[in-house]
């Protein structure tokens, strides 16, 4: 993954730098300072940026619908505009026709990740036979789970733009720029904005806490590891998706009023981890392996089998995926923008979610109110665009 | 103002440190590192924190209403809880009954500023005769301006909590903690959340840009200057407000779609300043004095008299005040949370706003959709609370 984070520049040395393949801006330019480089994430490569990228502090997830009559050529046009503007904005250059070019000066590790909803395979873009061959089987709404209280205004979408950066002004400006230039082909369906801790407030690599106070995202494959490659990147099924992924996006409302009525031990039993550092109740450190067989002197499991952690825990290697969510706190309430990336939704995500929906002590205090699934096309080069392997195929 | 910013610690030297009067946490403790100190703004002193404080990156403005039947004793109870929790949270200590104490660990320059709306002077709290004597005359809804399209959901409020910090998680947690403990006395009327550039993305002291791309807030009195003291802090009219201030809060929607139809010169003529660095059209640097009499070779004013800057420009010293606003970008649209602080709303703010409402080239692209006025009580000490000079008087 051609990514320039401060960590890699300071710690990764020459090996990390060798991976980088920036286009017009970046490492090749003698005038680029280290500080500038730490603000640029290269977006060209085998995979789209914004997934293996160390999570930025802010995100906007933007779902868009193809306007009636939009055909394949129009869609390709939209994707090419996005590819071009994403390259410009992520390197600190104003977008094409950018009305506020000064707001583009600091990319702040901006990434733009494009996703395809089921609607991309509609009759305007593909003949039905082709669509059936090309559409990943899992690219459809998730099964209805008993805990869901989905609201249509947070559901679905033909296209997704995931816009992440360490500065909220950068995110706002990028969303504006990327959506306004394509207004005649697509309409914005929903925008969901989230945040993590601001840069510099916590040591780098700290697992985020959600707004229930829980350490959230401990069990993630390490970036640039074989596990990451095999769990997150699609191996080529369907072929055009090789190097791509999938995004399951869920808006999960937290019922904080009742959650906060629980005392601390009850909350820890619900989650299966301590609140202080996220350690499993049988351990002392966040990444300790939980002992699900441990019992106390009365023979009662230390980690309740109904706890969130016990239910969510992968039953096999397939059930591992990357979680890269954000907090939300807005006029609609407080919660989590759950975002998981996996090679195959049905094989990896659905079994875990089904187990949680069937029985998870945490369910009383969380309510999924929005849901969407997107295919994430593989990466692209300087002259390419996201989805070219599908649309030129 | 007893405030510990990185700038003052590094640049202000011993004089700045001498002002500090922290309680349980802070500068007196040998274990406190410079970095920790730069994250703590002391809240006790002659003035409330959060006004002269260098603007933090994130803000939530929370309006609350007294529940029917709430009397003066209840109100004092609420204010004492806030004083206590604000002191704890701003020094990195969990609030009383804090359900997520780990989210309190990083104060991130948190400040909590309390304001009083007209409702505080209602019959539940004050006898009518006392209220008439104690209520500042300007503490009422602003005059109706022709440009206003106010929506009740963004208007008014009996009490205000202004919560600012450099980390959005800190803001979310502080709002949650401060509102949940007082639920039986007050109800949340609205919450409006805003942002500026994240810390570290721009040089310290850079004037913010709003989401129209304009440099916004150039003409502000310098903190800790005689001008600031005389324009922002109330001299004691009424007496209980000495050292306090007032807040005019306006939710101003930006009509970006039509604004972006203007070309760049037209936008600069509308504002009266360049977009590149905010210099007046007769100057080259942001803080250059504008020459409103300058004409081009055709005799046409270089800065149009209808431009926002020409209309907003103070006609006399009274018309100066502090602007400390935030951008918003949420499900309701994009705009500015305008926040001005002045000793006297009627004398300082209203004439400027009336002039702008009557005629301002920018009016076509901005729409005030929310409005509220609050008295900001003076500062308080370790054993005090905001408003004690009013409520113990």
XYZ file of C-alpha atoms in Angstrom:
786
model
C 0.000 0.000 0.000
C 1.619 3.206 -1.144
C 0.986 5.274 1.921
C 3.023 7.932 3.595
C 2.293 8.185 7.261
C 4.529 9.878 9.746
C 5.110 6.520 11.365
C 6.354 4.901 8.218
C 8.527 7.815 7.271
C 10.114 7.971 10.672
C 10.161 4.281 11.422
C 9.868 2.426 8.151
C 13.007 3.705 6.512
C 14.018 3.129 2.956
C 11.969 -0.014 2.487
C 8.759 1.860 3.067
C 9.786 4.681 0.781
C 10.521 2.257 -2.012
C 6.853 1.348 -2.231
C 5.745 4.868 -2.956
C 4.580 5.718 -6.439
C 3.176 9.230 -6.349
C 2.276 11.038 -9.521
C 2.549 14.785 -9.897
C 3.147 15.602 -6.255
C 5.012 14.033 -3.434
C 8.159 12.330 -2.637
C 10.007 12.935 -5.857
C 9.936 16.671 -5.402
C 12.949 18.054 -3.634
C 10.884 20.849 -2.140
C 8.522 18.528 -0.320
C 9.259 18.637 3.386
C 8.821 15.711 5.708
C 5.868 17.423 7.268
C 4.145 17.859 3.922
C 4.770 14.248 3.066
C 3.168 13.079 6.272
C 0.010 14.792 5.059
C -0.183 12.956 1.762
C -1.515 9.440 1.322
C -0.845 8.211 -2.202
C -4.040 6.961 -3.780
C -2.679 5.010 -6.739
C -1.784 1.357 -6.405
C -3.162 -2.155 -6.283
C -5.737 -1.254 -3.660
C -7.771 1.847 -3.068
C -6.535 4.029 -0.234
C -8.629 4.563 2.889
C -8.826 0.918 3.992
C -5.327 -0.202 4.936
C -4.578 3.466 5.704
C -4.184 4.143 9.422
C -7.592 5.614 10.235
C -7.773 9.359 9.890
C -9.570 11.360 12.570
C -12.607 12.299 10.449
C -14.761 10.577 7.874
C -17.751 11.300 5.721
C -19.532 8.400 4.072
C -21.553 9.677 1.121
C -24.068 7.447 -0.657
C -25.218 8.553 -4.092
C -27.831 7.307 -6.515
C -27.551 7.223 -10.278
C -30.109 9.556 -11.762
C -32.684 7.905 -14.039
C -31.256 7.527 -17.519
C -27.629 7.472 -16.418
C -25.841 4.948 -18.599
C -22.482 3.240 -18.495
C -20.720 6.079 -20.284
C -22.093 8.601 -17.786
C -20.994 6.417 -14.902
C -17.491 6.083 -16.312
C -17.436 9.870 -16.655
C -18.339 10.297 -12.994
C -15.667 7.827 -11.915
C -13.015 9.535 -14.032
C -13.895 12.921 -12.558
C -13.614 11.426 -9.095
C -10.280 9.794 -9.899
C -8.894 13.071 -11.164
C -10.235 15.215 -8.349
C -9.241 12.661 -5.733
C -5.690 12.737 -7.036
C -5.656 16.522 -6.955
C -7.262 16.938 -3.554
C -5.220 14.230 -1.869
C -2.029 15.965 -3.009
C -3.116 19.434 -1.902
C -4.206 20.701 -5.314
C -7.632 22.265 -5.834
C -10.179 20.115 -7.634
C -11.218 20.850 -11.198
C -13.592 23.788 -11.023
C -12.942 23.992 -7.289
C -14.699 27.079 -5.951
C -12.720 27.217 -2.728
C -9.185 26.265 -3.794
C -7.697 27.588 -0.549
C -9.587 24.911 1.370
C -7.696 22.290 -0.628
C -4.231 23.385 0.443
C -3.898 20.975 3.332
C -4.730 17.391 2.319
C -4.362 16.230 5.946
C -3.935 12.589 4.856
C -7.092 12.789 2.753
C -8.242 9.596 1.095
C -11.192 9.065 -1.213
C -12.507 5.520 -1.539
C -15.160 4.635 -4.090
C -17.712 1.839 -3.677
C -20.402 0.294 -5.870
C -23.859 -0.571 -4.565
C -26.176 -3.073 -6.225
C -27.608 -0.289 -8.428
C -24.425 -0.115 -10.481
C -25.453 -3.464 -11.945
C -28.842 -2.143 -13.032
C -30.109 -2.171 -16.622
C -28.844 1.346 -17.373
C -25.269 0.150 -17.008
C -25.267 -3.591 -17.726
C -27.330 -5.999 -19.758
C -29.034 -8.411 -17.315
C -26.893 -11.365 -18.349
C -23.681 -9.454 -17.851
C -24.895 -8.084 -14.530
C -25.625 -11.574 -13.279
C -22.108 -12.667 -14.147
C -20.334 -9.621 -12.820
C -22.232 -8.750 -9.650
C -20.741 -10.330 -6.525
C -23.413 -12.512 -4.986
C -23.108 -10.748 -1.635
C -23.736 -7.318 -3.162
C -27.289 -6.875 -1.918
C -28.926 -5.655 1.306
C -27.880 -7.733 4.315
C -30.384 -10.292 5.583
C -32.967 -8.697 7.880
C -31.729 -9.083 11.444
C -34.155 -9.114 14.359
C -32.354 -6.247 16.071
C -32.552 -3.908 13.058
C -34.737 -0.815 13.086
C -33.581 0.467 9.728
C -34.634 3.903 8.513
C -34.685 4.361 4.778
C -32.850 7.683 4.962
C -29.708 5.867 6.177
C -29.924 2.816 3.899
C -28.481 1.713 0.606
C -27.042 3.710 -2.265
C -25.833 3.028 -5.806
C -22.401 4.536 -5.204
C -20.305 5.345 -2.170
C -17.659 7.953 -1.532
C -15.722 7.380 1.662
C -13.820 10.587 2.413
C -11.361 10.526 5.333
C -8.835 13.101 6.574
C -7.265 14.384 9.750
C -8.958 17.779 9.349
C -12.750 18.213 9.264
C -12.448 21.228 6.953
C -10.596 19.075 4.438
C -13.344 16.461 4.620
C -16.138 19.024 4.201
C -14.421 20.636 1.242
C -13.614 17.337 -0.464
C -17.199 16.118 -0.127
C -18.444 19.385 -1.572
C -16.010 19.287 -4.477
C -16.581 15.628 -5.336
C -20.374 15.829 -5.228
C -21.007 19.142 -6.992
C -19.207 18.348 -10.221
C -21.271 15.226 -10.893
C -24.689 16.534 -9.967
C -26.262 15.898 -13.329
C -25.440 12.171 -13.205
C -25.856 11.322 -9.524
C -27.763 12.641 -6.521
C -26.674 12.482 -2.911
C -28.748 9.938 -1.003
C -27.210 10.393 2.462
C -24.093 11.725 4.114
C -22.938 10.313 7.438
C -20.099 12.031 9.260
C -17.976 10.586 12.013
C -14.922 11.191 14.125
C -12.270 9.561 16.226
C -9.830 11.246 18.570
C -8.062 14.189 16.941
C -4.477 13.581 15.841
C -1.974 14.058 18.621
C -4.393 13.484 21.464
C -3.601 9.786 21.872
C -0.436 7.781 21.160
C -0.386 6.569 17.581
C -1.783 3.071 17.212
C -4.140 3.359 20.180
C -7.359 1.460 19.536
C -10.250 3.909 19.435
C -12.923 4.109 22.097
C -16.528 4.403 21.066
C -18.886 6.797 22.836
C -20.025 4.044 25.206
C -16.451 4.217 26.477
C -15.469 0.809 25.121
C -12.182 0.056 23.424
C -13.507 -0.752 19.955
C -11.597 -2.565 17.210
C -9.011 -4.640 19.084
C -9.361 -7.736 16.918
C -8.234 -6.318 13.587
C -5.746 -7.847 11.164
C -2.502 -5.856 11.171
C -2.025 -3.670 8.087
C 0.462 -5.031 5.567
C 0.287 -8.541 7.020
C -0.604 -11.770 5.183
C -3.745 -11.952 7.350
C -4.796 -8.533 6.175
C -4.238 -9.472 2.551
C -6.258 -12.636 2.758
C -9.125 -11.295 4.899
C -9.640 -7.883 3.349
C -8.621 -7.997 -0.303
C -10.762 -9.932 -2.701
C -8.778 -12.662 -4.490
C -10.667 -12.213 -7.753
C -14.163 -13.497 -7.259
C -15.536 -12.096 -9.472
C -12.375 -11.515 -11.438
C -12.766 -7.751 -11.818
C -12.756 -7.367 -8.036
C -9.244 -8.811 -7.528
C -7.491 -6.460 -5.119
C -10.779 -4.870 -4.182
C -12.898 -5.481 -1.123
C -16.366 -4.957 0.282
C -17.733 -2.488 2.790
C -20.517 -3.244 5.221
C -21.671 0.069 6.610
C -24.082 0.195 9.538
C -25.369 3.163 11.485
C -25.687 1.858 15.030
C -27.467 4.042 17.544
C -26.341 3.783 21.171
C -29.005 3.842 23.853
C -26.802 5.754 26.265
C -29.543 6.685 28.733
C -30.214 3.092 29.681
C -26.626 1.936 29.170
C -25.491 4.420 31.792
C -27.974 2.986 34.274
C -25.818 -0.139 34.410
C -23.005 -0.147 36.905
C -19.467 -0.663 35.731
C -19.198 -4.422 36.446
C -22.475 -5.037 34.597
C -21.191 -3.092 31.617
C -17.957 -5.056 31.613
C -19.836 -8.348 31.748
C -21.986 -7.184 28.842
C -18.968 -6.503 26.696
C -16.674 -9.241 28.075
C -13.815 -6.785 28.408
C -12.701 -4.295 31.031
C -13.619 -0.701 30.380
C -10.302 0.613 31.661
C -8.101 -0.860 28.944
C -10.234 -3.271 26.927
C -8.555 -6.410 28.278
C -10.677 -9.559 28.185
C -12.109 -10.238 31.652
C -9.691 -13.174 31.920
C -6.636 -11.048 31.077
C -4.830 -7.863 31.945
C -3.848 -6.322 28.605
C -5.981 -5.282 25.639
C -4.555 -7.882 23.285
C -4.471 -10.815 25.699
C -6.201 -13.897 24.358
C -9.511 -14.392 26.154
C -10.024 -17.644 28.044
C -13.641 -18.451 27.293
C -13.506 -21.617 29.415
C -12.384 -19.884 32.597
C -14.874 -20.062 35.470
C -14.892 -18.408 38.867
C -14.975 -20.385 42.118
C -18.720 -20.810 41.756
C -18.269 -22.362 38.352
C -19.676 -19.314 36.539
C -17.893 -18.292 33.317
C -15.647 -15.266 33.822
C -16.515 -14.113 30.309
C -20.263 -14.649 29.876
C -21.039 -16.646 26.723
C -23.640 -13.978 25.855
C -21.144 -11.144 26.113
C -20.480 -9.146 22.984
C -16.891 -10.287 22.800
C -17.717 -13.988 23.207
C -20.414 -13.796 20.529
C -18.402 -11.654 18.110
C -15.242 -13.710 18.389
C -14.412 -15.420 15.090
C -15.256 -19.128 15.026
C -12.829 -19.669 12.171
C -10.334 -17.697 10.124
C -13.031 -16.756 7.607
C -14.821 -14.710 10.210
C -12.018 -12.191 10.521
C -12.336 -8.807 8.855
C -11.220 -5.226 9.267
C -13.296 -2.837 11.347
C -12.626 0.831 10.678
C -15.575 2.658 12.157
C -16.183 6.170 13.427
C -18.183 7.737 16.223
C -21.156 9.911 15.437
C -22.825 12.450 17.679
C -25.323 14.668 15.921
C -28.905 15.886 15.919
C -30.084 12.303 15.442
C -28.301 10.948 18.475
C -25.096 9.198 19.391
C -23.615 6.023 18.043
C -21.154 4.265 15.831
C -20.690 4.337 12.082
C -19.696 0.703 11.870
C -17.561 0.021 8.804
C -16.114 -3.396 8.051
C -14.043 -4.445 5.052
C -13.793 -8.039 3.953
C -13.097 -10.072 0.852
C -16.558 -11.668 0.989
C -19.553 -10.340 2.920
C -21.529 -13.563 3.065
C -18.673 -15.756 4.164
C -17.010 -13.393 6.613
C -19.408 -10.784 7.953
C -22.877 -12.310 7.854
C -22.211 -15.314 10.156
C -20.785 -13.045 12.845
C -23.607 -10.525 12.544
C -26.200 -13.306 12.581
C -24.702 -14.691 15.784
C -24.750 -11.248 17.370
C -28.291 -10.546 16.220
C -29.459 -13.882 17.626
C -27.945 -13.267 20.992
C -25.636 -10.572 22.257
C -25.906 -9.065 25.701
C -25.094 -5.695 24.178
C -28.143 -5.724 21.889
C -30.350 -4.061 24.458
C -28.257 -0.902 24.188
C -27.461 -0.725 20.497
C -29.856 -0.409 17.550
C -28.829 -0.638 13.895
C -30.765 2.138 12.122
C -28.968 2.188 8.783
C -27.344 -0.425 6.575
C -25.613 -0.597 3.231
C -23.263 -2.909 1.352
C -20.799 -1.815 -1.299
C -18.236 -3.533 -3.478
C -14.919 -1.685 -3.302
C -13.197 -1.881 -6.678
C -9.450 -2.479 -6.702
C -6.933 0.331 -6.913
C -6.076 2.224 -10.057
C -3.184 4.071 -11.602
C -2.530 7.684 -12.565
C -4.453 7.321 -15.815
C -7.101 4.974 -14.482
C -10.211 5.178 -12.374
C -11.924 3.050 -9.718
C -13.979 0.353 -11.370
C -12.154 0.288 -14.675
C -11.700 -3.478 -14.350
C -15.491 -3.790 -14.235
C -16.550 -1.156 -16.721
C -13.923 -1.700 -19.382
C -14.177 -5.462 -19.007
C -7.218 35.231 31.949
C -5.748 32.219 33.675
C -5.153 30.121 30.649
C -2.449 27.661 29.785
C -1.892 27.480 26.101
C 1.211 26.116 24.530
C 1.922 29.565 23.165
C 1.828 31.242 26.534
C 3.874 28.566 28.183
C 6.517 28.736 25.544
C 6.363 32.450 24.913
C 4.740 34.068 27.913
C 7.290 33.054 30.481
C 6.950 33.537 34.201
C 4.463 36.385 33.971
C 1.895 34.149 32.341
C 2.498 31.379 34.842
C 1.991 33.730 37.763
C -1.639 34.226 36.791
C -2.501 30.571 37.035
C -4.603 29.377 39.936
C -5.425 25.744 39.297
C -6.982 23.605 41.952
C -6.366 19.901 42.259
C -4.595 19.440 38.959
C -2.142 21.415 36.966
C 0.897 23.466 37.245
C 1.680 22.991 40.914
C 2.255 19.292 40.441
C 5.813 18.342 39.728
C 4.688 15.418 37.610
C 2.776 17.537 35.126
C 4.644 17.661 31.842
C 4.640 20.593 29.490
C 2.532 18.597 27.104
C -0.110 17.914 29.719
C -0.203 21.544 30.684
C -0.778 22.609 27.123
C -3.967 20.562 27.253
C -5.394 22.307 30.276
C -7.136 25.667 30.191
C -7.755 26.897 33.739
C -11.392 27.809 34.174
C -11.253 29.837 37.387
C -10.657 33.572 37.278
C -12.268 36.925 36.647
C -13.764 35.818 33.374
C -15.176 32.526 32.192
C -12.877 30.526 29.947
C -13.800 29.862 26.333
C -13.988 33.470 25.156
C -10.495 34.940 25.374
C -9.190 31.382 24.960
C -7.540 30.801 21.585
C -10.347 29.020 19.732
C -10.260 25.271 20.050
C -10.884 23.148 16.988
C -14.327 21.871 18.018
C -17.367 23.330 19.720
C -20.808 22.279 20.816
C -23.301 24.957 21.742
C -26.032 23.454 23.904
C -29.193 25.385 24.739
C -31.271 24.113 27.627
C -34.642 25.072 29.064
C -35.603 25.114 32.715
C -38.258 22.516 33.344
C -41.573 23.859 34.633
C -41.386 24.311 38.377
C -37.624 24.762 38.521
C -36.893 27.422 41.126
C -33.860 29.433 42.083
C -32.495 26.740 44.361
C -32.742 24.159 41.621
C -30.992 26.499 39.209
C -28.176 27.135 41.661
C -27.874 23.378 42.066
C -27.497 22.921 38.309
C -24.867 25.649 38.106
C -22.891 24.171 41.006
C -22.911 20.753 39.379
C -21.675 22.321 36.158
C -18.955 24.267 37.985
C -17.747 21.122 39.681
C -17.897 18.902 36.616
C -16.366 21.580 34.407
C -13.425 21.839 36.800
C -13.007 18.082 36.798
C -13.382 17.560 33.074
C -11.161 20.493 32.099
C -8.366 19.056 34.234
C -8.704 15.513 32.886
C -10.689 14.082 35.782
C -13.930 12.180 35.194
C -17.123 14.035 36.036
C -19.175 13.144 39.095
C -21.062 9.983 38.215
C -19.236 9.914 34.888
C -20.151 6.693 33.112
C -17.242 6.806 30.701
C -14.345 8.066 32.829
C -11.768 6.961 30.269
C -13.202 9.468 27.785
C -12.314 12.246 30.238
C -8.611 11.511 30.366
C -7.597 13.993 27.706
C -9.058 17.465 28.337
C -7.655 18.703 24.996
C -7.962 22.350 26.123
C -11.583 21.798 27.085
C -13.511 24.846 28.226
C -17.093 25.044 29.449
C -18.784 28.436 29.279
C -22.193 29.015 30.825
C -24.733 31.548 29.565
C -28.130 32.786 30.743
C -31.043 33.335 28.377
C -34.010 35.557 29.179
C -35.785 32.618 30.821
C -33.439 32.723 33.807
C -35.216 35.913 34.805
C -38.629 34.250 34.759
C -40.978 34.100 37.753
C -39.694 30.710 38.917
C -36.319 32.245 39.720
C -36.917 35.962 40.329
C -39.757 38.141 41.559
C -40.820 40.395 38.651
C -39.416 43.548 40.291
C -36.041 41.935 40.864
C -35.972 40.524 37.362
C -36.608 43.967 35.885
C -33.686 45.368 37.817
C -31.270 42.527 37.188
C -31.956 41.546 33.597
C -29.690 43.300 31.077
C -31.938 45.237 28.730
C -30.402 43.570 25.680
C -31.138 40.074 26.992
C -34.043 39.323 24.656
C -34.425 37.989 21.118
C -32.671 40.198 18.575
C -34.866 42.516 16.519
C -36.416 40.718 13.534
C -34.131 41.287 10.555
C -35.471 41.128 7.027
C -32.945 38.476 6.025
C -33.867 36.094 8.857
C -35.609 32.800 8.170
C -35.472 31.565 11.739
C -36.524 28.027 12.620
C -37.736 27.505 16.129
C -35.619 24.381 16.591
C -32.459 26.535 16.428
C -33.681 29.511 18.475
C -33.501 30.701 22.049
C -32.882 28.801 25.252
C -32.930 29.533 28.976
C -29.367 28.376 29.533
C -26.345 27.832 27.353
C -23.389 25.494 27.637
C -20.594 26.306 25.234
C -18.249 23.323 25.186
C -15.000 23.676 23.224
C -11.976 21.392 22.915
C -9.330 20.312 20.437
C -10.734 16.772 20.328
C -14.284 15.958 19.194
C -14.455 12.950 21.514
C -13.729 15.230 24.468
C -16.517 17.567 23.364
C -19.025 14.737 22.900
C -18.207 13.252 26.271
C -18.322 16.580 28.106
C -21.702 17.456 26.591
C -23.020 14.057 27.608
C -21.681 14.341 31.162
C -22.853 17.909 31.727
C -26.365 17.337 30.406
C -27.210 13.962 31.919
C -26.630 14.863 35.556
C -29.098 17.762 35.476
C -31.889 16.150 33.509
C -34.521 16.566 36.192
C -34.078 20.357 36.252
C -33.355 21.208 32.625
C -34.049 19.762 29.183
C -31.876 20.091 26.109
C -33.476 22.450 23.586
C -30.862 22.205 20.829
C -27.246 21.202 20.295
C -25.237 22.767 17.488
C -21.808 21.381 16.710
C -19.051 23.074 14.769
C -15.437 22.809 13.776
C -12.419 24.721 12.614
C -9.214 23.315 11.209
C -7.781 20.551 13.373
C -4.837 21.480 15.566
C -1.532 21.291 13.749
C -2.948 21.693 10.268
C -2.423 25.461 10.096
C 0.125 27.752 11.777
C -1.100 28.923 15.182
C -2.886 32.252 14.996
C -4.124 31.748 11.415
C -7.550 33.316 10.950
C -10.058 30.605 10.150
C -11.696 30.176 6.766
C -15.386 29.503 6.580
C -16.805 26.929 4.186
C -17.363 29.584 1.526
C -13.580 29.786 1.483
C -13.438 33.258 3.034
C -10.964 34.301 5.689
C -13.421 34.929 8.532
C -12.681 36.883 11.716
C -9.845 39.214 10.745
C -11.188 42.231 12.619
C -11.046 40.874 16.155
C -9.632 42.597 19.228
C -6.387 40.934 20.306
C -6.702 38.752 23.410
C -5.296 40.324 26.569
C -5.354 43.825 25.067
C -7.109 46.915 26.479
C -9.391 46.839 23.421
C -10.426 43.302 24.226
C -11.148 44.225 27.836
C -13.311 47.197 26.939
C -15.181 45.610 24.017
C -15.816 42.132 25.361
C -16.060 42.286 29.135
C -19.038 43.960 30.705
C -18.027 46.846 32.991
C -20.816 46.161 35.477
C -24.058 47.104 33.842
C -25.931 45.542 35.519
C -23.530 45.222 38.406
C -23.661 41.427 38.702
C -22.388 41.125 35.127
C -19.056 42.913 35.762
C -16.386 40.783 34.101
C -19.035 38.887 32.163
C -20.101 39.342 28.586
C -22.853 38.504 26.139
C -23.095 35.965 23.373
C -25.004 36.488 20.152
C -25.321 33.092 18.514
C -26.627 32.775 14.973
C -26.912 29.721 12.760
C -26.197 31.047 9.283
C -26.836 28.741 6.376
C -24.653 29.164 3.309
C -26.276 28.892 -0.095
C -23.248 27.236 -1.616
C -24.939 26.092 -4.819
C -25.617 29.626 -6.002
C -22.503 31.108 -4.382
C -20.365 28.786 -6.452
C -22.045 30.012 -9.624
C -20.267 33.345 -9.125
C -16.824 33.665 -10.578
C -13.939 34.514 -8.324
C -13.810 38.279 -8.978
C -17.549 38.554 -8.288
C -17.114 36.690 -5.025
C -14.265 38.963 -4.005
C -16.325 42.065 -4.793
C -19.165 40.641 -2.714
C -16.947 40.215 0.302
C -14.609 43.183 -0.301
C -11.582 41.015 0.330
C -9.436 38.706 -1.751
C -10.170 35.022 -1.382
C -6.504 34.063 -1.494
C -5.443 35.702 1.775
C -8.340 37.860 2.951
C -6.624 41.166 2.162
C -8.957 44.088 1.507
C -9.258 44.696 -2.227
C -7.188 47.863 -1.749
C -4.384 46.020 0.077
C -2.091 43.039 -0.128
C -2.078 41.532 3.373
C -4.944 40.262 5.513
C -4.617 42.948 8.154
C -4.040 45.899 5.841
C -6.400 48.789 6.519
C -8.988 48.969 3.744
C -9.185 52.217 1.746
C -12.902 52.638 1.269
C -12.407 55.832 -0.727
C -10.139 54.293 -3.335
C -11.597 54.281 -6.857
C -10.355 52.701 -10.051
C -9.598 54.721 -13.176
C -13.268 54.785 -14.052
C -14.091 56.276 -10.683
C -15.697 53.070 -9.408
C -14.947 52.173 -5.773
C -12.387 49.382 -5.488
C -14.215 48.088 -2.427
C -17.930 48.246 -3.240
C -19.890 50.105 -0.553
C -22.357 47.187 -0.528
C -19.638 44.616 0.078
C -19.830 42.644 3.278
C -16.626 44.129 4.612
C -17.629 47.731 3.900
C -21.011 47.242 5.563
C -19.689 45.267 8.523
C -16.821 47.632 9.260
C -17.267 49.358 12.617
C -18.454 52.963 12.330
C -17.147 53.695 15.811
C -15.268 51.929 18.579
C -18.528 50.692 20.095
C -19.152 48.531 17.095
C -16.185 46.299 17.741
C -16.664 42.886 19.269
C -15.140 39.421 19.301
C -16.181 36.886 16.706
C -15.393 33.292 17.598
C -17.518 31.204 15.293
C -17.346 27.664 13.948
C -18.178 25.959 10.681
C -21.007 23.492 10.500
C -21.618 20.825 7.890
C -24.319 18.349 8.781
C -27.579 16.790 7.649
C -29.193 20.238 7.662
C -26.666 21.803 5.339
C -23.527 23.868 5.471
C -22.857 27.156 7.177
C -21.427 29.104 10.051
C -22.200 29.016 13.737
C -21.687 32.751 14.193
C -20.745 33.585 17.773
C -19.961 37.126 18.899
C -19.078 38.294 22.388
C -19.552 41.886 23.443
C -20.101 43.930 26.583
C -23.477 45.186 25.305
C -25.533 43.588 22.534
C -27.669 46.618 21.704
C -24.838 49.094 21.546
C -22.250 46.937 19.810
C -23.821 44.120 17.817
C -27.267 45.303 16.757
C -26.198 48.396 14.750
C -23.763 46.321 12.710
C -26.265 43.548 12.126
C -28.977 46.050 11.198
C -26.670 47.624 8.642
C -25.859 44.210 7.190
C -29.507 43.159 7.147
C -30.479 46.375 5.362
C -27.890 45.972 2.682
C -25.043 43.541 2.292
C -24.049 42.088 -1.040
C -23.447 38.776 0.726
C -27.060 38.459 1.903
C -28.134 36.635 -1.213
C -25.934 33.694 -0.236
C -26.368 33.528 3.524
C -29.529 32.936 5.534
C -29.769 33.199 9.314
C -31.886 30.229 10.397
C -31.264 30.300 14.149
C -30.709 33.030 16.714
C -30.178 33.319 20.445
C -28.803 35.814 22.937
C -27.225 34.921 26.260
C -25.693 36.843 29.118
C -22.336 35.335 30.040
C -21.823 35.640 33.794
C -18.361 36.605 35.025
C -15.765 34.075 36.075
C -15.795 32.210 39.361
C -13.395 30.619 41.807
C -12.738 27.087 42.987
C -15.642 27.192 45.423
C -17.910 29.287 43.265
C -20.136 28.818 40.261
C -21.103 30.811 37.177
C -23.859 33.272 38.020
C -23.214 33.461 41.753
C -23.041 37.251 41.515
C -26.602 37.200 40.187
C -28.130 34.426 42.230
C -26.576 35.183 45.593
C -27.042 38.952 45.112
